[in-house]
Short mmCIF file of C-alpha atoms in Angstrom, two decimals:
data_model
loop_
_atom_site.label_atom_id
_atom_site.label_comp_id
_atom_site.label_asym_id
_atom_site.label_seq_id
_atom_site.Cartn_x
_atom_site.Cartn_y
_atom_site.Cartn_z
CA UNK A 11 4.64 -28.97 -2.27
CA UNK A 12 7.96 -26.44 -2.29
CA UNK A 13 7.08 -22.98 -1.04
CA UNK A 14 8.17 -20.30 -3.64
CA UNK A 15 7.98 -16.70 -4.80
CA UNK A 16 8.70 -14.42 -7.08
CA UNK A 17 9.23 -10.68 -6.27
CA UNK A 18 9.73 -7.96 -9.20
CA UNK A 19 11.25 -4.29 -8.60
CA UNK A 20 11.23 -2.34 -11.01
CA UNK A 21 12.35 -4.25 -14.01
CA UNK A 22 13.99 -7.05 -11.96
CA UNK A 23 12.44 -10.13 -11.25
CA UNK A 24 13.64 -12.42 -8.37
CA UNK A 25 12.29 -16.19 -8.27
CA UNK A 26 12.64 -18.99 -5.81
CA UNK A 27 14.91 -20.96 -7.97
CA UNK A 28 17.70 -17.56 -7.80
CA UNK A 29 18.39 -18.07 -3.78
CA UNK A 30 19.12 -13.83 -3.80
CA UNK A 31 16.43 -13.52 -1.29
CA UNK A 32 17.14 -14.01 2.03
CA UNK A 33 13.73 -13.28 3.68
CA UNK A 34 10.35 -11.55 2.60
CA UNK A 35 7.87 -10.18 5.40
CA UNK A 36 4.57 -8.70 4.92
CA UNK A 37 2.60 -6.51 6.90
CA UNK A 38 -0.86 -5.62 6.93
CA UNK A 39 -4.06 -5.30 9.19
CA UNK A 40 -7.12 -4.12 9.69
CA UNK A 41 -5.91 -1.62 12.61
CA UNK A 42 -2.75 -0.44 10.09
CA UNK A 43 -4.09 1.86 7.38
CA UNK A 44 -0.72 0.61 4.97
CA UNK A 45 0.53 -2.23 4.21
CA UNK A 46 4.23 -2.69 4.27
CA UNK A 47 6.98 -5.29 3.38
CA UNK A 48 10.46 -6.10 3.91
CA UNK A 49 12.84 -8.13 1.60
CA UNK A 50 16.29 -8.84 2.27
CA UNK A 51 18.59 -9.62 -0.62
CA UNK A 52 22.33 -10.89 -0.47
CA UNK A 53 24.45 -8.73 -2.54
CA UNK A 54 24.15 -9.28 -6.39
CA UNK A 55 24.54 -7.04 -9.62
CA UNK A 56 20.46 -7.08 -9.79
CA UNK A 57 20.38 -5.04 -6.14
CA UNK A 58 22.21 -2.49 -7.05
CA UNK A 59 19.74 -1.38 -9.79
CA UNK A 60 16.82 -1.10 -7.31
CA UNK A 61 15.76 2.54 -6.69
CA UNK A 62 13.37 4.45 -4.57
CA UNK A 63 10.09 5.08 -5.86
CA UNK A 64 9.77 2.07 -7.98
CA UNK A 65 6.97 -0.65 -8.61
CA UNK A 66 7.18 -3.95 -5.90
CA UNK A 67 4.94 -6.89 -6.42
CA UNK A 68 5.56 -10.01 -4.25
CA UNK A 69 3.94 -13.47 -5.31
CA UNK A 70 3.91 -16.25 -3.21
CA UNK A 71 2.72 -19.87 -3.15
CA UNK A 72 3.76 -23.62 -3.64
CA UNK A 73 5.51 -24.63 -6.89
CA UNK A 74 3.81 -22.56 -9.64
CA UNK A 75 0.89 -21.61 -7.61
CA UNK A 76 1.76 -17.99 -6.92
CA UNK A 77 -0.84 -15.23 -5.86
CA UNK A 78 -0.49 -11.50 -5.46
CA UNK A 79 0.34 -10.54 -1.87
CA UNK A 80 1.77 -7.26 -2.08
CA UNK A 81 1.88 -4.59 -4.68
CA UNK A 82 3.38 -1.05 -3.79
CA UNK A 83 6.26 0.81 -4.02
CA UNK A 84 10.02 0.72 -2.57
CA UNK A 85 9.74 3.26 -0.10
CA UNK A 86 13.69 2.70 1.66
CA UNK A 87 16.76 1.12 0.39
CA UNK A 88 19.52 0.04 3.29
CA UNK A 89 22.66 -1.39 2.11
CA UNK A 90 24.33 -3.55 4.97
CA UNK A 91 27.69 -5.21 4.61
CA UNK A 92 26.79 -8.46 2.82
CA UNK A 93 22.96 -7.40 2.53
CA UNK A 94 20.40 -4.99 1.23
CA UNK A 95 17.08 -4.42 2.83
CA UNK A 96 14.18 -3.35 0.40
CA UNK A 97 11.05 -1.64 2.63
CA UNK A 98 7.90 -1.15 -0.01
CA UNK A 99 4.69 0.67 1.22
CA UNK A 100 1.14 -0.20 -0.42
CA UNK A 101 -0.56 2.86 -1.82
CA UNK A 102 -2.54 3.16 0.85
CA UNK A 103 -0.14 4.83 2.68
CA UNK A 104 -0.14 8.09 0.46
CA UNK A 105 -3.54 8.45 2.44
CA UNK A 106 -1.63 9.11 5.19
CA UNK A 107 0.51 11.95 3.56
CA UNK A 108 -2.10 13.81 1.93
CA UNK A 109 -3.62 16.49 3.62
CA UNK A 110 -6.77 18.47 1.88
CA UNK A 111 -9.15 21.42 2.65
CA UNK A 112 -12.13 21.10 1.19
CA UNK A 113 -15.64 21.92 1.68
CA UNK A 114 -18.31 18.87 -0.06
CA UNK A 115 -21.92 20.54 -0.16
CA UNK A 116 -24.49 17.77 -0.46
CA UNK A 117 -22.35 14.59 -0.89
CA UNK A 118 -22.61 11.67 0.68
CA UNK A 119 -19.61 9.57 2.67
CA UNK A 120 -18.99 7.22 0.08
CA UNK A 121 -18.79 10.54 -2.78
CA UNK A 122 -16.29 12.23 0.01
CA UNK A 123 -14.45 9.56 0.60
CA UNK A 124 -14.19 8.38 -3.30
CA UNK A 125 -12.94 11.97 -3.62
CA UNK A 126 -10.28 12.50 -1.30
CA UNK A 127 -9.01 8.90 -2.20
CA UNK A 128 -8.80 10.40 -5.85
CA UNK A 129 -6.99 13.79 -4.17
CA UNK A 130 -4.54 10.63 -3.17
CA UNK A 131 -4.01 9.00 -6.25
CA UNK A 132 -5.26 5.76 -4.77
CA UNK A 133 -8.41 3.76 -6.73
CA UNK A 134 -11.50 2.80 -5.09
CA UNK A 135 -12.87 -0.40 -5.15
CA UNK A 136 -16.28 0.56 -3.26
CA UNK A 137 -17.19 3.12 -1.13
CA UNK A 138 -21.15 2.76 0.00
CA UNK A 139 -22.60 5.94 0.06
CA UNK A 140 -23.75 6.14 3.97
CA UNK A 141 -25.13 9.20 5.09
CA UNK A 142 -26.00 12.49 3.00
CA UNK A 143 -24.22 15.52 4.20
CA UNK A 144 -25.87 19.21 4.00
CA UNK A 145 -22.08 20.27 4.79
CA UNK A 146 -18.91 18.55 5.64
CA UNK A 147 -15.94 20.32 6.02
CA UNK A 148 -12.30 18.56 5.22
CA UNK A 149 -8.96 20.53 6.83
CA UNK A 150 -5.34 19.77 6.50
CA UNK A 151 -5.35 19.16 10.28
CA UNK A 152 -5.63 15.53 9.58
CA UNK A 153 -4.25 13.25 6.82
CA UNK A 154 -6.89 12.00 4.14
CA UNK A 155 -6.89 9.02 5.86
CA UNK A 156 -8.08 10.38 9.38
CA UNK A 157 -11.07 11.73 7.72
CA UNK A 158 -12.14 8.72 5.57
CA UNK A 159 -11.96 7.18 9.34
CA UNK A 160 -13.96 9.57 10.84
CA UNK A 161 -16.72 9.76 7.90
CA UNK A 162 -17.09 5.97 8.61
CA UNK A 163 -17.34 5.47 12.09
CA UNK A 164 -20.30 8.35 11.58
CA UNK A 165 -21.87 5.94 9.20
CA UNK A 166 -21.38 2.98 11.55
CA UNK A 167 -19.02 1.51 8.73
CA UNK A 168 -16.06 -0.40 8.69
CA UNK A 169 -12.93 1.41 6.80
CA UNK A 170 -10.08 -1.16 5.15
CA UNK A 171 -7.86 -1.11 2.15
CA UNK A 172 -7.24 -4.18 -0.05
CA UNK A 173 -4.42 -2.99 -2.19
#
């Protein structure tokens, strides 16, 4: 079995058989809230069209077996001499630059948590609905993330993305 990939950006798509990438790495964990990944690229005509902001998806696998590892967005571009270095975050990590103040009256975690992802722009998957809240009070002291954390640990709940 050969190990291969394919990675688009944008509207360029890099495969195995091209030999333009020079290393992929993927990040993600439990602890992290984001996932992140790193692709470095010799120098071609196609790397100079990448931009910040746009759609990443890395596939992986052997031979034609590829699966979905990573799907985000190119957060950095650095352009070394012979090189460029692509960093991508998942969306995930717009969790951790969106602040909110809200009051919820009634709600319960999953509803307040379903919500603030929303305020986010990132989907929910599932969100189980935990305890019912009289009151619960959301300030831009902490990101959106660092309350979705602190509504589950109240619920005795586990917290993790899958993006």
């Amino acid at each position: 079995m050969k190990l291969s990939y394919r990675v688009q950006i944008g509207s360029e798509v890099f495969e195995s058989s091209s030999m333009c990438i020079v290393g992929i790495r993927i990040v993600r964990s439990m602890d992290v809230p984001a996932g992140s990944c790193e692709i470095l690229f010799n120098i071609n005509n196609k790397t100079s069209k990448i931009s910040e902001g746009v759609e990443i998806l890395v596939q992986l696998g052997y031979s034609e077996e590829l699966k979905d590892v990573f799907n985000g967005f190119v957060n950095n571009i650095e352009n070394e001499i012979a090189r460029v270095r692509v960093l991508g975050l998942d969306s995930a990590s717009k969790l951790l630059t969106t602040r909110v103040n809200q009051v919820y009256e009634g709600q319960t975690a999953g509803q307040i948590v379903s919500d603030l992802a929303g305020k986010a722009s990132v989907p929910v998957e599932e969100a189980a609905d935990g305890i019912r809240f009289p009151q619960y009070t959301v300030d831009d002291g902490k990101n959106v993330y660092e309350h979705m954390r602190d509504l589950a640990d109240k619920c005795g709940f586990d917290l993790y993305m899958n993006t």
